[in-house]
């Protein structure tokens, strides 16, 4: 894509697919509104969008293609909806600043998913390792438990 100066994207509702490499190399892209209808993000769709800091995928998103966010080095937060069933190879490669994936991103995932994730892909990253561990045995803190803990600390 030839969009090196593009600062923001607003997709209208009704757009269901972002094609292969659609916004690849948009190095000044900081703001993305994906609308409410997006189902699929293609391979390399946002590859190299190094200024993109946070992203919330709509609840309708089911598929994220290979290397879709490869090299998005400023990406720190990603909110994955429950509907996501496929995350492609190298999807978040070279994203050293990604520190948060939505709290319960994998809580309802099929427990056999754990066996399909290559441990080498998250070696040394305790944050991701905990999410992988939670796929098989999710730990969900209820609001009541959180309130009890907060009262105990007071």
GROMACS .gro file of C-alpha atoms in nm:
model
  154
    1UNK     CA    1   0.000   0.000   0.000
    2UNK     CA    2   0.115   0.353  -0.071
    3UNK     CA    3  -0.018   0.518   0.243
    4UNK     CA    4   0.288   0.634   0.435
    5UNK     CA    5   0.124   0.964   0.536
    6UNK     CA    6  -0.219   0.825   0.637
    7UNK     CA    7  -0.285   0.920   1.005
    8UNK     CA    8  -0.622   0.750   1.063
    9UNK     CA    9  -0.876   0.506   0.922
   10UNK     CA   10  -1.251   0.492   0.977
   11UNK     CA   11  -1.420   0.194   0.814
   12UNK     CA   12  -1.795   0.228   0.770
   13UNK     CA   13  -2.028  -0.037   0.904
   14UNK     CA   14  -2.083  -0.299   0.638
   15UNK     CA   15  -1.714  -0.355   0.559
   16UNK     CA   16  -1.654  -0.722   0.639
   17UNK     CA   17  -1.301  -0.781   0.508
   18UNK     CA   18  -0.971  -0.596   0.509
   19UNK     CA   19  -0.768  -0.739   0.223
   20UNK     CA   20  -0.411  -0.860   0.207
   21UNK     CA   21  -0.164  -0.576   0.273
   22UNK     CA   22  -0.440  -0.312   0.263
   23UNK     CA   23  -0.265  -0.074   0.505
   24UNK     CA   24   0.082  -0.226   0.498
   25UNK     CA   25   0.355   0.030   0.563
   26UNK     CA   26   0.125   0.307   0.685
   27UNK     CA   27   0.393   0.423   0.928
   28UNK     CA   28   0.201   0.731   1.050
   29UNK     CA   29  -0.123   0.545   1.117
   30UNK     CA   30  -0.218   0.606   1.482
   31UNK     CA   31  -0.598   0.574   1.488
   32UNK     CA   32  -0.812   0.292   1.348
   33UNK     CA   33  -1.190   0.258   1.375
   34UNK     CA   34  -1.287  -0.076   1.222
   35UNK     CA   35  -1.664  -0.024   1.233
   36UNK     CA   36  -1.906  -0.286   1.362
   37UNK     CA   37  -1.917  -0.543   1.078
   38UNK     CA   38  -1.558  -0.657   1.025
   39UNK     CA   39  -1.522  -1.036   1.001
   40UNK     CA   40  -1.176  -1.093   0.855
   41UNK     CA   41  -0.840  -0.915   0.859
   42UNK     CA   42  -0.619  -1.033   0.573
   43UNK     CA   43  -0.253  -1.128   0.568
   44UNK     CA   44  -0.015  -0.836   0.621
   45UNK     CA   45  -0.315  -0.599   0.650
   46UNK     CA   46  -0.141  -0.367   0.899
   47UNK     CA   47   0.216  -0.491   0.861
   48UNK     CA   48   0.468  -0.224   0.949
   49UNK     CA   49   0.215   0.026   1.088
   50UNK     CA   50   0.472   0.123   1.346
   51UNK     CA   51   0.278   0.416   1.502
   52UNK     CA   52  -0.040   0.218   1.578
   53UNK     CA   53  -0.068   0.204   1.959
   54UNK     CA   54  -0.402   0.041   2.047
   55UNK     CA   55  -0.666  -0.149   1.859
   56UNK     CA   56  -1.013  -0.277   1.942
   57UNK     CA   57  -1.153  -0.534   1.704
   58UNK     CA   58  -1.532  -0.540   1.661
   59UNK     CA   59  -1.729  -0.827   1.815
   60UNK     CA   60  -1.791  -0.968   1.464
   61UNK     CA   61  -1.422  -1.037   1.391
   62UNK     CA   62  -1.349  -1.409   1.353
   63UNK     CA   63  -1.021  -1.427   1.160
   64UNK     CA   64  -0.686  -1.247   1.171
   65UNK     CA   65  -0.450  -1.338   0.888
   66UNK     CA   66  -0.082  -1.429   0.890
   67UNK     CA   67   0.147  -1.141   0.991
   68UNK     CA   68  -0.152  -0.904   0.998
   69UNK     CA   69   0.013  -0.688   1.265
   70UNK     CA   70   0.375  -0.783   1.204
   71UNK     CA   71   0.609  -0.500   1.295
   72UNK     CA   72   0.346  -0.282   1.462
   73UNK     CA   73   0.613  -0.189   1.715
   74UNK     CA   74   0.403   0.071   1.903
   75UNK     CA   75   0.106  -0.161   1.954
   76UNK     CA   76   0.059  -0.195   2.329
   77UNK     CA   77  -0.306  -0.297   2.365
   78UNK     CA   78  -0.527  -0.526   2.161
   79UNK     CA   79  -0.884  -0.615   2.243
   80UNK     CA   80  -0.976  -0.952   2.088
   81UNK     CA   81  -1.347  -1.035   2.074
   82UNK     CA   82  -1.485  -1.376   2.172
   83UNK     CA   83  -1.570  -1.449   1.807
   84UNK     CA   84  -1.204  -1.478   1.699
   85UNK     CA   85  -1.136  -1.838   1.598
   86UNK     CA   86  -0.821  -1.795   1.389
   87UNK     CA   87  -0.504  -1.598   1.457
   88UNK     CA   88  -0.248  -1.638   1.179
   89UNK     CA   89   0.119  -1.726   1.190
   90UNK     CA   90   0.350  -1.441   1.291
   91UNK     CA   91   0.042  -1.227   1.347
   92UNK     CA   92   0.205  -1.011   1.615
   93UNK     CA   93   0.570  -1.075   1.535
   94UNK     CA   94   0.814  -0.793   1.616
   95UNK     CA   95   0.564  -0.626   1.848
   96UNK     CA   96   0.790  -0.594   2.149
   97UNK     CA   97   0.565  -0.339   2.319
   98UNK     CA   98   0.245  -0.546   2.314
   99UNK     CA   99   0.173  -0.575   2.685
  100UNK     CA  100  -0.200  -0.631   2.697
  101UNK     CA  101  -0.441  -0.859   2.520
  102UNK     CA  102  -0.801  -0.823   2.640
  103UNK     CA  103  -0.838  -0.975   2.988
  104UNK     CA  104  -1.045  -1.278   2.889
  105UNK     CA  105  -0.935  -1.310   2.528
  106UNK     CA  106  -0.903  -1.688   2.547
  107UNK     CA  107  -1.126  -1.777   2.839
  108UNK     CA  108  -1.387  -1.958   2.628
  109UNK     CA  109  -1.140  -2.111   2.386
  110UNK     CA  110  -1.157  -2.481   2.317
  111UNK     CA  111  -0.907  -2.648   2.552
  112UNK     CA  112  -0.754  -2.835   2.257
  113UNK     CA  113  -0.630  -2.496   2.133
  114UNK     CA  114  -0.354  -2.512   2.394
  115UNK     CA  115  -0.204  -2.811   2.213
  116UNK     CA  116  -0.200  -2.617   1.884
  117UNK     CA  117   0.007  -2.324   2.012
  118UNK     CA  118   0.378  -2.373   1.962
  119UNK     CA  119   0.552  -2.299   2.296
  120UNK     CA  120   0.848  -2.157   2.103
  121UNK     CA  121   0.621  -1.873   1.986
  122UNK     CA  122   0.597  -1.731   2.338
  123UNK     CA  123   0.917  -1.859   2.498
  124UNK     CA  124   1.041  -1.612   2.756
  125UNK     CA  125   0.718  -1.410   2.758
  126UNK     CA  126   0.546  -1.493   3.086
  127UNK     CA  127   0.247  -1.275   2.998
  128UNK     CA  128   0.155  -1.481   2.692
  129UNK     CA  129   0.249  -1.806   2.867
  130UNK     CA  130  -0.012  -1.730   3.135
  131UNK     CA  131  -0.280  -1.678   2.870
  132UNK     CA  132  -0.191  -2.010   2.709
  133UNK     CA  133  -0.211  -2.179   3.048
  134UNK     CA  134  -0.551  -2.016   3.109
  135UNK     CA  135  -0.692  -2.169   2.790
  136UNK     CA  136  -0.704  -2.513   2.949
  137UNK     CA  137  -0.784  -2.396   3.302
  138UNK     CA  138  -0.915  -2.041   3.302
  139UNK     CA  139  -0.914  -1.850   3.627
  140UNK     CA  140  -1.187  -1.591   3.633
  141UNK     CA  141  -1.202  -1.346   3.920
  142UNK     CA  142  -1.554  -1.236   3.999
  143UNK     CA  143  -1.637  -0.883   4.108
  144UNK     CA  144  -1.723  -1.017   4.454
  145UNK     CA  145  -1.377  -1.176   4.490
  146UNK     CA  146  -1.210  -0.853   4.379
  147UNK     CA  147  -1.415  -0.649   4.628
  148UNK     CA  148  -1.327  -0.891   4.912
  149UNK     CA  149  -0.956  -0.865   4.827
  150UNK     CA  150  -0.976  -0.485   4.816
  151UNK     CA  151  -1.150  -0.473   5.156
  152UNK     CA  152  -0.885  -0.707   5.304
  153UNK     CA  153  -0.608  -0.473   5.185
  154UNK     CA  154  -0.773  -0.173   5.358
   0.00000   0.00000   0.00000
